């Protein structure tokens, strides 16, 4: 049985090391290391590969279309890169190996989004609009569905609300007409009242909450209140639905906060 991937195994691979923590989590959920026994040949060679292969452990013999052989060992600088996608004629395991196959189109999508978001952050910084809260907000799975060209206009629709410690923000059972992003301070997600009240989570800046009630058109199933003075950014239902109407098919890849 394959051992589960550790995040550091992805962070050490190039170009996976350029992805955000959320993107790595999203990618990890769909990956499983593949064994390649000593002497076994990697089957993708000779065809146009649909995946990039990374060597997690062991060593390989690589033979190019001119017959030149080279060796690749996991953990070396060269071994941090994916196998060449052209000119390879033969790839053979010199010992028992573990490889990781990453779908080409999926990786390109993640890399493109990451680069686009970094470009947005750079432009906002040059315009003097960048704060410490903005990068984790843009890395939220909700904003990951927004076309990069529309991010600035979406940020302009957010309404800042200053709150005091202990102030309630969402109430369990009420109808949802907006969602929130935590810009500063910390907030608590709770369920129930009185002696039966349970703390479900503590939210940090950049967290998004309240979207579940909007998407499923049902009462909020948890309450949120501030643990300390802070600021939230409110996104109205109409803007929220416009944001997601073409992107909701990607919902399964989102990081799930406790729903409210």
Short mmCIF file of C-alpha atoms in Angstrom, two decimals:
data_model
loop_
_atom_site.label_atom_id
_atom_site.label_comp_id
_atom_site.label_asym_id
_atom_site.label_seq_id
_atom_site.Cartn_x
_atom_site.Cartn_y
_atom_site.Cartn_z
CA UNK A 1 0.00 0.00 0.00
CA UNK A 2 1.31 3.48 -0.83
CA UNK A 3 2.21 5.73 2.05
CA UNK A 4 0.29 9.04 2.08
CA UNK A 5 2.07 12.03 0.62
CA UNK A 6 3.64 14.52 2.98
CA UNK A 7 3.30 18.21 2.01
CA UNK A 8 7.09 18.59 1.97
CA UNK A 9 7.28 16.00 -0.80
CA UNK A 10 5.31 18.36 -3.05
CA UNK A 11 7.03 21.54 -1.88
CA UNK A 12 10.39 20.08 -2.89
CA UNK A 13 9.28 19.40 -6.47
CA UNK A 14 9.70 21.94 -9.28
CA UNK A 15 7.43 23.68 -10.36
CA UNK A 16 5.03 22.49 -7.61
CA UNK A 17 7.06 24.58 -5.16
CA UNK A 18 5.58 27.74 -6.71
CA UNK A 19 1.99 26.79 -5.82
CA UNK A 20 0.20 28.21 -2.79
CA UNK A 21 -0.51 26.05 0.30
CA UNK A 22 -4.17 25.83 -0.75
CA UNK A 23 -3.26 24.70 -4.25
CA UNK A 24 -0.92 22.06 -2.87
CA UNK A 25 -3.72 20.80 -0.63
CA UNK A 26 -6.06 20.72 -3.63
CA UNK A 27 -3.51 18.81 -5.69
CA UNK A 28 -2.56 16.41 -2.90
CA UNK A 29 -6.13 15.22 -2.58
CA UNK A 30 -6.01 13.84 -6.11
CA UNK A 31 -2.55 12.27 -6.14
CA UNK A 32 -1.20 8.88 -5.14
CA UNK A 33 2.41 7.68 -5.54
CA UNK A 34 2.89 4.91 -8.10
CA UNK A 35 5.38 2.07 -7.55
CA UNK A 36 7.87 1.13 -10.26
CA UNK A 37 9.73 -2.09 -9.48
CA UNK A 38 13.43 -2.57 -10.26
CA UNK A 39 13.80 -3.31 -13.98
CA UNK A 40 10.30 -2.11 -14.85
CA UNK A 41 9.87 0.37 -17.74
CA UNK A 42 7.72 3.47 -17.47
CA UNK A 43 4.90 2.97 -19.96
CA UNK A 44 4.34 6.56 -21.08
CA UNK A 45 7.59 6.72 -23.06
CA UNK A 46 7.06 6.84 -26.85
CA UNK A 47 3.67 8.58 -26.63
CA UNK A 48 2.69 12.16 -25.90
CA UNK A 49 2.46 12.04 -22.11
CA UNK A 50 -0.68 13.46 -20.51
CA UNK A 51 1.07 13.70 -17.14
CA UNK A 52 4.31 14.92 -15.67
CA UNK A 53 6.21 12.32 -13.69
CA UNK A 54 8.23 13.14 -10.58
CA UNK A 55 10.62 10.73 -8.90
CA UNK A 56 9.89 10.48 -5.17
CA UNK A 57 12.31 7.67 -4.28
CA UNK A 58 14.80 5.39 -6.00
CA UNK A 59 16.75 5.93 -9.21
CA UNK A 60 16.04 5.69 -12.95
CA UNK A 61 17.97 5.13 -16.16
CA UNK A 62 16.93 7.62 -18.87
CA UNK A 63 17.76 6.94 -22.52
CA UNK A 64 17.19 9.71 -25.07
CA UNK A 65 16.44 9.42 -28.79
CA UNK A 66 20.16 9.45 -29.60
CA UNK A 67 20.86 6.51 -27.33
CA UNK A 68 22.57 8.48 -24.56
CA UNK A 69 21.88 7.19 -21.07
CA UNK A 70 21.76 9.26 -17.90
CA UNK A 71 20.88 8.45 -14.32
CA UNK A 72 18.34 10.25 -12.17
CA UNK A 73 18.19 9.82 -8.40
CA UNK A 74 15.44 11.10 -6.11
CA UNK A 75 16.43 13.89 -3.74
CA UNK A 76 19.14 15.35 -5.99
CA UNK A 77 18.76 18.79 -7.61
CA UNK A 78 17.95 17.16 -10.96
CA UNK A 79 15.56 14.75 -9.26
CA UNK A 80 13.39 17.64 -8.04
CA UNK A 81 12.27 18.30 -11.63
CA UNK A 82 9.76 16.26 -13.60
CA UNK A 83 11.02 13.76 -16.16
CA UNK A 84 11.66 15.27 -19.61
CA UNK A 85 8.53 15.22 -21.75
CA UNK A 86 10.32 14.88 -25.07
CA UNK A 87 13.27 12.98 -26.60
CA UNK A 88 13.00 10.15 -24.08
CA UNK A 89 12.98 6.68 -25.60
CA UNK A 90 13.39 4.54 -22.52
CA UNK A 91 12.95 4.97 -18.76
CA UNK A 92 13.83 2.02 -16.54
CA UNK A 93 13.84 1.66 -12.78
CA UNK A 94 17.32 0.80 -11.47
CA UNK A 95 15.81 -0.08 -8.10
CA UNK A 96 12.36 -0.03 -6.56
CA UNK A 97 11.00 3.47 -7.11
CA UNK A 98 8.01 5.61 -6.29
CA UNK A 99 6.79 8.13 -8.85
CA UNK A 100 4.13 10.77 -8.86
CA UNK A 101 2.05 11.42 -11.98
CA UNK A 102 0.51 14.91 -12.16
CA UNK A 103 -2.02 15.63 -14.89
CA UNK A 104 -0.55 18.16 -17.32
CA UNK A 105 -3.70 20.20 -17.86
CA UNK A 106 -4.46 20.36 -14.14
CA UNK A 107 -0.94 21.47 -13.29
CA UNK A 108 -0.99 24.13 -16.00
CA UNK A 109 -4.31 25.41 -14.64
CA UNK A 110 -2.93 25.72 -11.12
CA UNK A 111 0.30 27.35 -12.29
CA UNK A 112 -1.61 29.83 -14.47
CA UNK A 113 -3.90 30.84 -11.59
CA UNK A 114 -0.94 31.22 -9.24
CA UNK A 115 0.93 33.42 -11.69
CA UNK A 116 -2.17 35.52 -12.40
CA UNK A 117 -2.83 36.03 -8.68
CA UNK A 118 0.80 37.01 -8.12
CA UNK A 119 0.47 39.54 -10.95
CA UNK A 120 -2.65 40.97 -9.29
CA UNK A 121 -0.83 41.26 -5.96
CA UNK A 122 2.08 43.01 -7.63
CA UNK A 123 -0.22 45.50 -9.36
CA UNK A 124 -2.12 46.21 -6.13
CA UNK A 125 1.17 46.69 -4.31
CA UNK A 126 2.35 49.17 -6.93
CA UNK A 127 -0.96 51.02 -6.52
CA UNK A 128 -0.53 51.13 -2.73
CA UNK A 129 -3.56 48.90 -2.11
CA UNK A 130 -1.80 45.80 -0.75
CA UNK A 131 -2.24 44.81 2.91
CA UNK A 132 -1.17 41.76 4.92
CA UNK A 133 -4.77 40.48 4.79
CA UNK A 134 -5.08 40.53 1.02
CA UNK A 135 -2.85 37.62 -0.01
CA UNK A 136 -4.57 35.02 2.22
CA UNK A 137 -7.93 36.39 1.06
CA UNK A 138 -7.01 35.96 -2.60
CA UNK A 139 -5.77 32.45 -1.84
CA UNK A 140 -9.17 31.55 -0.41
CA UNK A 141 -10.87 28.82 -2.49
CA UNK A 142 -13.75 31.20 -3.20
CA UNK A 143 -11.52 33.75 -4.91
CA UNK A 144 -9.65 30.96 -6.70
CA UNK A 145 -12.75 30.65 -8.91
CA UNK A 146 -12.66 34.31 -9.98
CA UNK A 147 -11.08 35.14 -13.36
CA UNK A 148 -7.94 37.13 -12.47
CA UNK A 149 -9.06 40.05 -14.65
CA UNK A 150 -12.15 40.44 -12.42
CA UNK A 151 -10.42 40.31 -9.03
CA UNK A 152 -9.97 44.06 -8.69
CA UNK A 153 -13.64 44.76 -9.47
CA UNK A 154 -14.66 42.06 -6.99
CA UNK A 155 -12.50 43.64 -4.27
CA UNK A 156 -14.25 46.93 -4.95
CA UNK A 157 -17.62 45.30 -4.12
CA UNK A 158 -16.50 44.31 -0.62
CA UNK A 159 -17.88 46.49 2.18
CA UNK A 160 -15.70 46.87 5.29
CA UNK A 161 -17.45 46.49 8.67
CA UNK A 162 -15.61 47.29 11.92
CA UNK A 163 -16.54 45.05 14.86
CA UNK A 164 -15.78 44.84 18.58
CA UNK A 165 -14.77 41.78 20.57
CA UNK A 166 -17.84 39.72 21.49
CA UNK A 167 -20.01 41.25 18.79
CA UNK A 168 -22.14 38.66 16.94
CA UNK A 169 -21.90 38.56 13.18
CA UNK A 170 -23.96 35.56 12.05
CA UNK A 171 -26.74 33.90 14.00
CA UNK A 172 -27.63 30.23 13.70
CA UNK A 173 -31.07 29.82 12.10
CA UNK A 174 -31.23 33.19 10.38
CA UNK A 175 -31.56 33.60 6.62
CA UNK A 176 -28.33 34.30 4.78
CA UNK A 177 -28.05 37.39 2.59
CA UNK A 178 -24.25 37.80 2.47
CA UNK A 179 -20.92 36.17 3.16
CA UNK A 180 -17.87 37.59 4.90
CA UNK A 181 -14.09 37.63 4.72
CA UNK A 182 -12.16 38.21 7.91
CA UNK A 183 -9.74 41.08 7.28
CA UNK A 184 -8.36 41.44 10.82
CA UNK A 185 -8.94 39.97 14.27
CA UNK A 186 -10.18 36.50 15.14
CA UNK A 187 -13.69 35.06 15.14
CA UNK A 188 -15.36 32.01 16.69
CA UNK A 189 -17.75 29.62 14.93
CA UNK A 190 -20.20 28.09 17.41
CA UNK A 191 -23.28 25.90 17.35
CA UNK A 192 -26.10 25.74 19.88
CA UNK A 193 -26.88 28.05 22.78
CA UNK A 194 -26.37 28.17 26.53
CA UNK A 195 -24.88 25.06 28.11
CA UNK A 196 -25.10 23.22 24.78
CA UNK A 197 -23.03 25.78 22.91
CA UNK A 198 -20.06 24.19 21.13
CA UNK A 199 -16.99 25.87 19.63
CA UNK A 200 -16.49 24.50 16.12
CA UNK A 201 -13.54 26.60 14.93
CA UNK A 202 -11.55 29.79 15.36
CA UNK A 203 -11.13 31.81 12.18
CA UNK A 204 -8.02 33.80 11.25
CA UNK A 205 -7.62 36.70 8.79
CA UNK A 206 -8.31 35.62 5.21
CA UNK A 207 -11.05 33.13 6.22
CA UNK A 208 -14.33 33.15 4.33
CA UNK A 209 -17.56 32.24 6.10
CA UNK A 210 -21.30 32.46 5.52
CA UNK A 211 -21.23 31.26 1.90
CA UNK A 212 -22.95 27.92 2.58
CA UNK A 213 -26.30 29.49 3.46
CA UNK A 214 -26.25 31.56 0.27
CA UNK A 215 -25.46 28.66 -2.04
CA UNK A 216 -27.95 26.22 -0.60
CA UNK A 217 -30.63 28.82 0.21
CA UNK A 218 -31.21 27.59 3.74
CA UNK A 219 -30.83 29.06 7.24
CA UNK A 220 -27.35 29.39 8.67
CA UNK A 221 -26.42 26.33 10.70
CA UNK A 222 -23.82 28.00 12.93
CA UNK A 223 -23.13 31.33 14.60
CA UNK A 224 -20.06 33.54 14.24
CA UNK A 225 -18.91 36.18 16.72
CA UNK A 226 -15.72 38.18 17.13
CA UNK A 227 -13.12 37.01 19.65
CA UNK A 228 -11.32 40.34 19.44
CA UNK A 229 -11.73 43.73 17.77
CA UNK A 230 -11.43 43.39 14.03
CA UNK A 231 -12.79 44.07 10.59
CA UNK A 232 -14.74 41.93 8.13
CA UNK A 233 -15.45 42.46 4.45
CA UNK A 234 -19.06 41.87 3.43
CA UNK A 235 -20.00 40.46 0.02
CA UNK A 236 -23.69 40.78 -0.90
CA UNK A 237 -25.71 37.82 -2.13
CA UNK A 238 -26.16 39.20 -5.66
CA UNK A 239 -22.42 39.71 -6.08
CA UNK A 240 -21.72 36.34 -4.52
CA UNK A 241 -24.00 34.47 -6.93
CA UNK A 242 -22.65 36.38 -9.91
CA UNK A 243 -19.16 35.39 -8.82
CA UNK A 244 -19.96 31.69 -8.61
CA UNK A 245 -22.58 31.04 -11.27
CA UNK A 246 -19.98 29.81 -13.78
CA UNK A 247 -17.56 28.25 -11.32
CA UNK A 248 -19.61 26.15 -8.90
CA UNK A 249 -18.60 22.90 -10.63
CA UNK A 250 -15.25 23.24 -8.87
CA UNK A 251 -16.86 23.20 -5.42
CA UNK A 252 -15.57 19.73 -4.55
CA UNK A 253 -12.01 21.02 -4.62
CA UNK A 254 -12.62 23.72 -2.03
CA UNK A 255 -11.16 23.70 1.44
CA UNK A 256 -14.16 23.40 3.73
CA UNK A 257 -14.60 25.75 6.67
CA UNK A 258 -17.29 24.78 9.18
CA UNK A 259 -20.47 25.82 7.43
CA UNK A 260 -22.54 28.73 8.64
#
